Short mmCIF file of C-alpha atoms in Angstrom, two decimals:
data_model
loop_
_atom_site.label_atom_id
_atom_site.label_comp_id
_atom_site.label_asym_id
_atom_site.label_seq_id
_atom_site.Cartn_x
_atom_site.Cartn_y
_atom_site.Cartn_z
CA SER C 2 -42.60 103.79 -101.96
CA TRP C 3 -42.47 101.94 -98.55
CA VAL C 4 -38.49 102.33 -98.39
CA SER C 5 -38.75 105.93 -99.01
CA ARG C 6 -41.49 106.36 -96.28
CA ASN C 7 -39.66 104.07 -93.97
CA ARG C 8 -36.03 104.80 -94.69
CA ALA C 9 -34.41 104.34 -91.15
CA THR C 10 -36.58 101.01 -90.82
CA ALA C 11 -35.16 99.66 -94.17
CA LEU C 12 -31.69 100.75 -93.26
CA THR C 13 -31.87 98.88 -90.03
CA GLY C 14 -33.20 95.73 -91.83
CA MET C 15 -30.40 95.93 -94.31
CA GLY C 16 -27.76 96.10 -91.64
CA LEU C 17 -29.37 93.26 -89.66
CA LEU C 18 -29.32 91.14 -92.96
CA LEU C 19 -25.67 92.11 -93.73
CA ALA C 20 -24.66 91.16 -90.12
CA ILE C 21 -26.17 87.73 -90.37
CA VAL C 22 -24.45 86.91 -93.62
CA ALA C 23 -21.20 88.21 -92.23
CA GLY C 24 -21.78 86.05 -89.24
CA LEU C 25 -22.75 82.87 -91.44
CA LEU C 26 -19.68 83.53 -93.68
CA GLY C 27 -17.35 83.76 -90.43
CA VAL C 28 -18.89 80.65 -89.02
CA VAL C 29 -17.95 78.82 -92.37
CA ALA C 30 -14.55 80.24 -92.37
CA ILE C 31 -13.93 79.19 -88.67
CA GLN C 32 -15.30 75.71 -89.56
CA ARG C 33 -13.04 75.45 -92.45
CA VAL C 34 -9.86 76.59 -90.53
CA SER C 35 -10.83 74.13 -87.78
CA SER C 36 -11.29 71.43 -90.33
CA GLY C 37 -7.99 72.07 -91.69
CA LYS C 38 -6.23 72.05 -88.46
CA ILE C 39 -8.01 68.75 -87.50
CA GLN C 40 -6.94 67.20 -90.93
CA SER C 41 -3.43 68.44 -90.21
CA ALA C 42 -3.41 66.88 -86.78
CA ARG C 43 -4.72 63.57 -88.30
CA GLU C 44 -1.69 63.52 -90.76
CA GLU C 45 0.84 64.33 -88.10
CA THR C 46 -0.52 61.49 -85.80
CA ARG C 47 -0.45 59.07 -88.89
CA ARG C 48 3.15 60.05 -89.60
CA TYR C 49 4.03 59.53 -86.01
CA LEU C 50 2.34 55.85 -86.26
CA TYR C 51 3.96 55.13 -89.50
CA ASP C 52 7.46 56.02 -87.97
CA GLY C 53 6.81 53.98 -85.15
CA ASN C 54 5.34 50.95 -87.24
CA MET C 55 8.46 51.06 -89.41
CA GLN C 56 10.66 50.70 -86.38
CA LEU C 57 8.49 47.68 -85.40
CA ILE C 58 8.87 46.30 -88.97
CA GLN C 59 12.70 46.43 -88.57
CA GLN C 60 12.62 44.78 -85.41
CA ALA C 61 10.16 41.84 -86.73
CA TRP C 62 12.41 41.39 -89.67
CA ASP C 63 15.72 41.34 -87.81
CA ARG C 64 14.30 38.58 -85.50
CA GLY C 65 12.88 36.47 -88.63
CA ALA C 66 9.31 37.33 -87.90
CA VAL C 67 8.21 37.46 -91.49
CA PHE C 68 4.57 37.14 -91.04
CA ARG C 69 4.59 39.81 -88.25
CA SER C 70 6.56 42.11 -90.89
CA ARG C 71 3.92 41.51 -93.44
CA GLU C 72 1.12 42.32 -91.16
CA LEU C 73 2.64 45.54 -90.18
CA LEU C 74 3.57 46.30 -93.81
CA ASP C 75 -0.13 45.83 -94.75
CA ARG C 76 -1.34 48.33 -92.09
CA GLN C 77 0.68 51.32 -93.88
CA ILE C 78 -1.23 50.98 -97.10
CA PRO C 79 -3.30 54.11 -97.47
CA ALA C 80 -7.34 53.98 -97.47
CA PRO C 81 -8.95 55.76 -100.08
CA GLY C 82 -8.95 59.33 -99.89
CA GLU C 83 -5.85 59.30 -97.41
CA SER C 84 -2.27 60.30 -98.41
CA ASP C 85 0.29 57.77 -99.12
CA LEU C 86 3.17 58.10 -96.34
CA ARG C 87 5.01 54.97 -97.54
CA SER C 88 8.69 55.75 -97.85
CA LEU C 89 11.64 53.86 -99.42
CA GLY C 90 11.94 51.82 -96.39
CA TRP C 91 8.41 50.47 -96.74
CA TYR C 92 9.23 49.25 -100.16
CA TYR C 93 12.41 47.67 -99.38
CA PHE C 94 10.85 45.64 -96.28
CA ASN C 95 7.89 44.65 -98.87
CA HIS C 96 10.26 43.39 -101.37
CA GLN C 97 12.25 41.47 -98.78
CA CYS C 98 9.02 39.97 -97.46
CA ARG C 99 7.87 39.05 -100.92
CA GLN C 100 11.17 37.15 -101.61
CA SER C 101 10.97 35.32 -98.49
CA GLU C 102 7.49 34.24 -98.95
CA GLN C 103 8.50 33.09 -102.55
CA SER C 104 11.44 31.09 -101.16
CA PRO C 105 10.98 27.19 -101.18
CA VAL C 106 10.49 25.40 -98.00
CA LEU C 107 13.07 22.58 -97.70
CA PRO C 108 11.85 19.79 -95.46
CA HIS C 109 14.09 18.10 -93.07
CA SER C 110 13.34 15.37 -90.46
CA ASP C 111 15.24 17.57 -87.63
CA ILE C 112 16.88 20.67 -86.86
CA VAL C 113 19.09 22.12 -89.86
CA THR C 114 22.56 22.54 -88.48
CA THR C 115 24.69 24.05 -91.50
CA ILE C 116 23.88 24.75 -95.09
CA ALA C 117 26.34 25.57 -98.05
CA MET C 118 25.74 26.67 -101.85
CA SER C 119 28.07 26.05 -104.79
CA GLN C 120 29.65 29.24 -106.29
CA ASP C 121 27.20 28.99 -109.58
CA GLU C 122 24.02 28.91 -107.11
CA SER C 123 22.87 25.67 -108.78
CA THR C 124 23.39 23.30 -105.86
CA VAL C 125 22.38 23.72 -102.12
CA VAL C 126 23.70 21.08 -99.42
CA SER C 127 22.19 21.00 -96.00
CA GLY C 128 23.29 19.10 -92.86
CA CYS C 129 20.84 17.95 -90.25
CA ASN C 130 20.65 16.75 -86.68
CA ASP C 131 19.77 13.26 -88.27
CA GLY C 132 23.54 12.94 -89.47
CA ARG C 133 22.55 13.06 -93.07
CA VAL C 134 23.66 15.35 -95.85
CA ARG C 135 20.94 16.43 -98.28
CA LEU C 136 21.66 17.83 -101.87
CA TRP C 137 19.07 20.20 -103.38
CA ASN C 138 18.83 21.34 -107.03
CA ALA C 139 18.11 24.88 -107.10
CA ALA C 140 16.21 24.76 -110.46
CA ASP C 141 13.42 22.81 -109.25
CA TRP C 142 14.34 22.05 -105.50
CA SER C 143 14.46 18.32 -105.95
CA MET C 144 16.34 16.41 -103.14
CA ARG C 145 18.31 13.45 -102.76
CA LEU C 146 20.42 12.10 -99.81
CA LEU C 147 24.08 11.84 -100.25
CA PRO C 148 25.43 8.33 -99.13
CA THR C 149 27.08 9.82 -96.01
CA GLU C 150 25.98 8.75 -92.52
CA HIS C 151 27.75 10.12 -89.82
CA LEU C 152 28.58 8.21 -86.67
CA ARG C 153 26.18 7.44 -83.96
CA ASP C 154 27.35 8.36 -80.34
CA GLU C 155 28.51 5.13 -78.67
CA GLY C 156 25.77 3.85 -76.33
CA LYS C 157 23.09 6.25 -77.87
CA ARG C 158 20.56 5.79 -80.52
CA GLN C 159 20.46 9.04 -82.32
CA PHE C 160 22.87 10.20 -85.25
CA PRO C 161 24.90 13.32 -84.28
CA ALA C 162 24.34 16.46 -86.18
CA VAL C 163 26.39 17.37 -89.31
CA ASP C 164 28.41 20.35 -87.96
CA GLY C 165 30.82 20.86 -90.89
CA LEU C 166 29.75 21.33 -94.54
CA MET C 167 31.63 22.42 -97.59
CA ILE C 168 30.97 22.37 -101.12
CA SER C 169 33.31 22.72 -104.07
CA PRO C 170 32.93 25.83 -106.29
CA ASP C 171 31.32 23.94 -109.24
CA GLY C 172 29.23 21.78 -106.92
CA SER C 173 30.69 18.54 -107.74
CA TYR C 174 31.63 17.24 -104.37
CA VAL C 175 31.16 17.84 -100.79
CA VAL C 176 33.21 17.52 -97.46
CA SER C 177 31.24 16.86 -94.36
CA ALA C 178 31.99 16.41 -90.61
CA GLY C 179 29.91 15.15 -87.96
CA ARG C 180 29.63 16.15 -84.37
CA TYR C 181 32.20 13.48 -83.27
CA GLY C 182 34.70 14.43 -85.88
CA ASP C 183 34.18 11.77 -88.46
CA ALA C 184 34.53 13.37 -91.93
CA PHE C 185 33.83 12.33 -95.51
CA PHE C 186 34.44 13.36 -98.95
CA CYS C 187 31.35 12.58 -101.18
CA ALA C 188 31.03 13.30 -105.00
CA THR C 189 27.52 14.82 -105.74
CA SER C 190 26.89 12.89 -108.88
CA PRO C 191 24.06 10.23 -108.73
CA GLU C 192 26.64 7.53 -108.71
CA GLY C 193 28.91 9.43 -106.31
CA LYS C 194 30.31 7.38 -103.37
CA SER C 195 31.37 8.54 -99.96
CA VAL C 196 35.08 8.38 -98.89
CA PRO C 197 35.98 8.83 -95.10
CA LEU C 198 38.79 11.08 -94.32
CA ALA C 199 41.70 9.28 -92.26
CA GLU C 200 41.40 11.29 -89.09
CA ARG C 201 38.80 12.85 -86.87
CA VAL C 202 38.31 16.60 -86.93
CA TYR C 203 36.81 19.52 -85.05
CA PRO C 204 34.08 20.34 -87.46
CA TRP C 205 33.30 23.82 -86.45
CA ALA C 206 36.42 25.27 -87.66
CA MET C 207 36.62 23.20 -90.94
CA MET C 208 37.19 25.31 -94.18
CA MET C 209 37.49 24.70 -97.91
CA SER C 210 39.90 26.89 -100.24
CA SER C 211 38.02 29.24 -102.74
CA ASP C 212 39.38 27.00 -105.59
CA GLY C 213 38.11 23.80 -103.94
CA GLN C 214 41.58 22.02 -104.04
CA HIS C 215 42.16 22.06 -100.47
CA VAL C 216 40.14 21.45 -97.19
CA MET C 217 41.72 22.14 -93.69
CA ALA C 218 40.33 21.51 -90.18
CA PRO C 219 41.78 21.15 -86.68
CA ASN C 220 42.27 17.60 -85.37
CA ARG C 221 39.64 16.50 -82.85
CA ASP C 222 41.95 17.86 -79.81
CA GLN C 223 42.53 21.05 -81.83
CA THR C 224 46.18 20.79 -81.29
CA GLU C 225 47.04 20.30 -85.08
CA ALA C 226 45.86 21.58 -88.40
CA LEU C 227 45.14 18.89 -90.95
CA LEU C 228 45.20 19.59 -94.66
CA TRP C 229 43.97 17.46 -97.37
CA ARG C 230 44.25 18.01 -101.20
CA LEU C 231 41.00 17.32 -103.27
CA SER C 232 39.99 16.56 -106.78
CA ALA C 233 36.65 15.77 -108.12
CA ASN C 234 37.63 12.01 -107.93
CA GLY C 235 38.22 12.07 -104.06
CA PRO C 236 41.18 13.14 -101.67
CA LEU C 237 44.47 13.20 -103.15
CA ASP C 238 46.03 12.37 -99.76
CA VAL C 239 45.45 9.22 -97.95
CA ALA C 240 46.66 10.88 -94.88
CA PRO C 241 46.65 14.61 -94.26
CA ARG C 242 49.61 16.92 -93.90
CA LYS C 243 49.81 18.40 -90.56
CA ILE C 244 50.69 21.80 -88.87
CA VAL C 245 51.71 21.81 -85.43
CA LEU C 246 51.81 25.44 -83.88
CA ASP C 247 55.33 26.87 -83.49
CA LYS C 248 56.10 28.31 -80.16
CA GLN C 249 52.82 27.25 -78.92
CA SER C 250 51.44 28.66 -75.52
CA PRO C 251 50.56 26.06 -72.84
CA GLY C 252 47.15 25.06 -73.27
CA GLU C 253 46.73 26.94 -76.76
CA ARG C 254 44.23 25.43 -79.02
CA ILE C 255 43.44 25.85 -82.84
CA SER C 256 40.16 27.78 -82.73
CA GLY C 257 39.97 29.00 -86.42
CA ILE C 258 41.08 28.45 -89.99
CA HIS C 259 40.70 30.55 -93.07
CA PHE C 260 42.15 30.24 -96.48
CA ALA C 261 43.75 33.61 -98.18
CA PRO C 262 41.46 34.64 -101.28
CA ASP C 263 44.31 33.38 -103.74
CA SER C 264 43.99 29.84 -102.04
CA GLU C 265 48.01 29.66 -101.84
CA SER C 266 48.17 30.05 -98.00
CA ALA C 267 46.28 29.51 -95.05
CA PHE C 268 45.66 31.41 -91.58
CA VAL C 269 45.52 29.25 -88.38
CA LEU C 270 43.99 31.08 -85.33
CA GLY C 271 45.22 29.99 -81.88
CA SER C 272 43.05 30.42 -78.85
CA SER C 273 45.58 32.87 -77.60
CA GLY C 274 44.95 35.41 -80.37
CA LEU C 275 48.14 34.58 -82.25
CA VAL C 276 47.37 34.20 -85.96
CA ARG C 277 49.89 32.09 -88.08
CA GLN C 278 50.10 32.25 -91.82
CA TYR C 279 51.24 29.09 -93.56
CA ARG C 280 52.12 28.45 -97.31
CA LEU C 281 50.06 25.47 -98.52
CA GLU C 282 52.83 24.32 -101.04
CA ASP C 283 55.10 23.22 -98.32
CA LEU C 284 53.39 24.31 -95.04
CA ARG C 285 56.29 26.80 -94.17
CA LEU C 286 55.41 29.41 -91.66
CA VAL C 287 55.10 32.89 -93.55
CA GLU C 288 54.12 35.34 -90.99
CA SER C 289 52.63 35.63 -87.42
CA PHE C 290 50.03 38.33 -86.32
CA GLY C 291 48.90 39.56 -82.88
CA GLU C 292 50.08 38.48 -79.55
CA ALA C 293 49.25 35.90 -77.07
CA ALA C 294 47.05 38.13 -75.09
CA SER C 295 43.73 36.33 -74.48
CA PRO C 296 42.98 32.81 -73.92
CA ASP C 297 39.47 33.07 -75.64
CA PHE C 298 39.95 34.12 -79.28
CA HIS C 299 37.69 31.86 -81.21
CA GLN C 300 36.64 33.49 -84.65
CA MET C 301 38.60 34.57 -87.79
CA ALA C 302 37.57 36.19 -91.18
CA VAL C 303 39.53 37.04 -94.23
CA SER C 304 38.31 39.71 -96.67
CA PRO C 305 37.15 38.20 -100.11
CA VAL C 306 39.34 40.90 -101.70
CA GLY C 307 42.19 42.76 -100.47
CA THR C 308 44.42 41.78 -97.54
CA ARG C 309 42.43 42.25 -94.36
CA LEU C 310 42.06 39.73 -91.43
CA ALA C 311 40.09 40.06 -88.43
CA VAL C 312 39.83 37.98 -85.16
CA CYS C 313 37.80 38.09 -82.12
CA ASP C 314 37.31 37.00 -78.61
CA ARG C 315 34.03 37.21 -76.69
CA SER C 316 33.77 41.06 -76.96
CA ASN C 317 36.84 42.50 -78.75
CA VAL C 318 37.61 42.64 -82.73
CA VAL C 319 40.97 43.21 -84.09
CA VAL C 320 41.76 44.04 -87.72
CA TRP C 321 44.98 43.29 -89.60
CA ASP C 322 46.59 43.84 -93.06
CA TRP C 323 48.01 40.39 -93.54
CA ALA C 324 50.24 41.49 -96.39
CA THR C 325 52.17 43.99 -94.20
CA GLY C 326 51.45 42.83 -90.61
CA LYS C 327 50.02 46.21 -89.67
CA GLU C 328 47.13 46.36 -87.26
CA LEU C 329 44.34 48.48 -88.79
CA GLY C 330 41.99 49.12 -85.94
CA ARG C 331 40.18 47.37 -82.97
CA GLY C 332 36.81 47.74 -81.31
CA LYS C 333 34.11 46.30 -79.05
CA GLY C 334 31.66 43.83 -80.36
CA PRO C 335 27.98 43.67 -79.17
CA ALA C 336 27.21 43.49 -75.62
CA ALA C 337 25.86 39.89 -75.95
CA GLY C 338 29.26 38.73 -77.32
CA VAL C 339 30.39 37.87 -80.87
CA SER C 340 29.60 34.54 -82.11
CA ALA C 341 30.54 35.00 -85.75
CA LEU C 342 32.58 37.13 -87.84
CA TYR C 343 32.23 38.15 -91.60
CA PHE C 344 33.58 40.77 -93.89
CA SER C 345 31.63 42.62 -96.59
CA ALA C 346 32.07 41.67 -100.10
CA SER C 347 34.25 44.66 -100.66
CA GLY C 348 36.24 43.95 -97.62
CA SER C 349 35.46 47.44 -96.28
CA TYR C 350 33.47 46.47 -93.22
CA VAL C 351 33.54 43.68 -90.63
CA GLY C 352 30.78 42.61 -88.55
#
């Protein structure tokens, strides 16, 4: 045969063929390795982009930019054939956005200044720059205006803002205060009437006890704390009972008020940082906390459970156990300053 006669040529041809096949297999293998590296690089890039976008989503949500958050969330949905990189954080913000998108829009004629909800979550009240209080039924978000019109500024045409607003636990009555200190009790029933409280108050520090039976606020000059007893039929006191700060520092003003969780006592924060606890039954001074160290203490919070109390000036936060009078700790607030102070539901955290 030809192979027998040309053995050397045949072997050479077979060697060349094997070399070509081996070369082709090598090229395929290299292409597969390169493709795998490229795919791996693409996945790594996607993960970096995902992590960066999740930070942007967090920032957008924190500043209230719901639509921007939704736009960034949708970008993380994988295309067909792509791996799904979405983590628990994505699903959390997706849920938050959906909840926000489904929330009702409650129209007002001007800027909303304050809002409150009854404990059973059936009723919402809102105060506005037009000086009116709106009552919302949380079942269908129907609205009606309460018969409360806060004073106009003398010589001006606009109503002042409603800057203090409290609702009773069962939603049966509301106490509101305008920017110029006029305060009203108003039943929330359709036939409810508005009853003015006897004295002008400092609206930004007005508080209602958790049982709804007391409301307290500094007077307009912030030199006294005014206490009214309440019922569903109206204030039980024609004139409020008054607390005058004992051992008051020169120029000290009342800058914060808070009730104890059991509604049996109240805490009054002086601008010096000294907190005084008074028993509601007879307004007797029970205890004092802190020391007159700063002229700028302006916020106070009491834990919903337990016996923790926190106060702050523009940058420092101090936490006390009001049952023992022991200081539990202190720390710095944000660089921009502290404008509000709250405890978590468990009372374990303050922020």
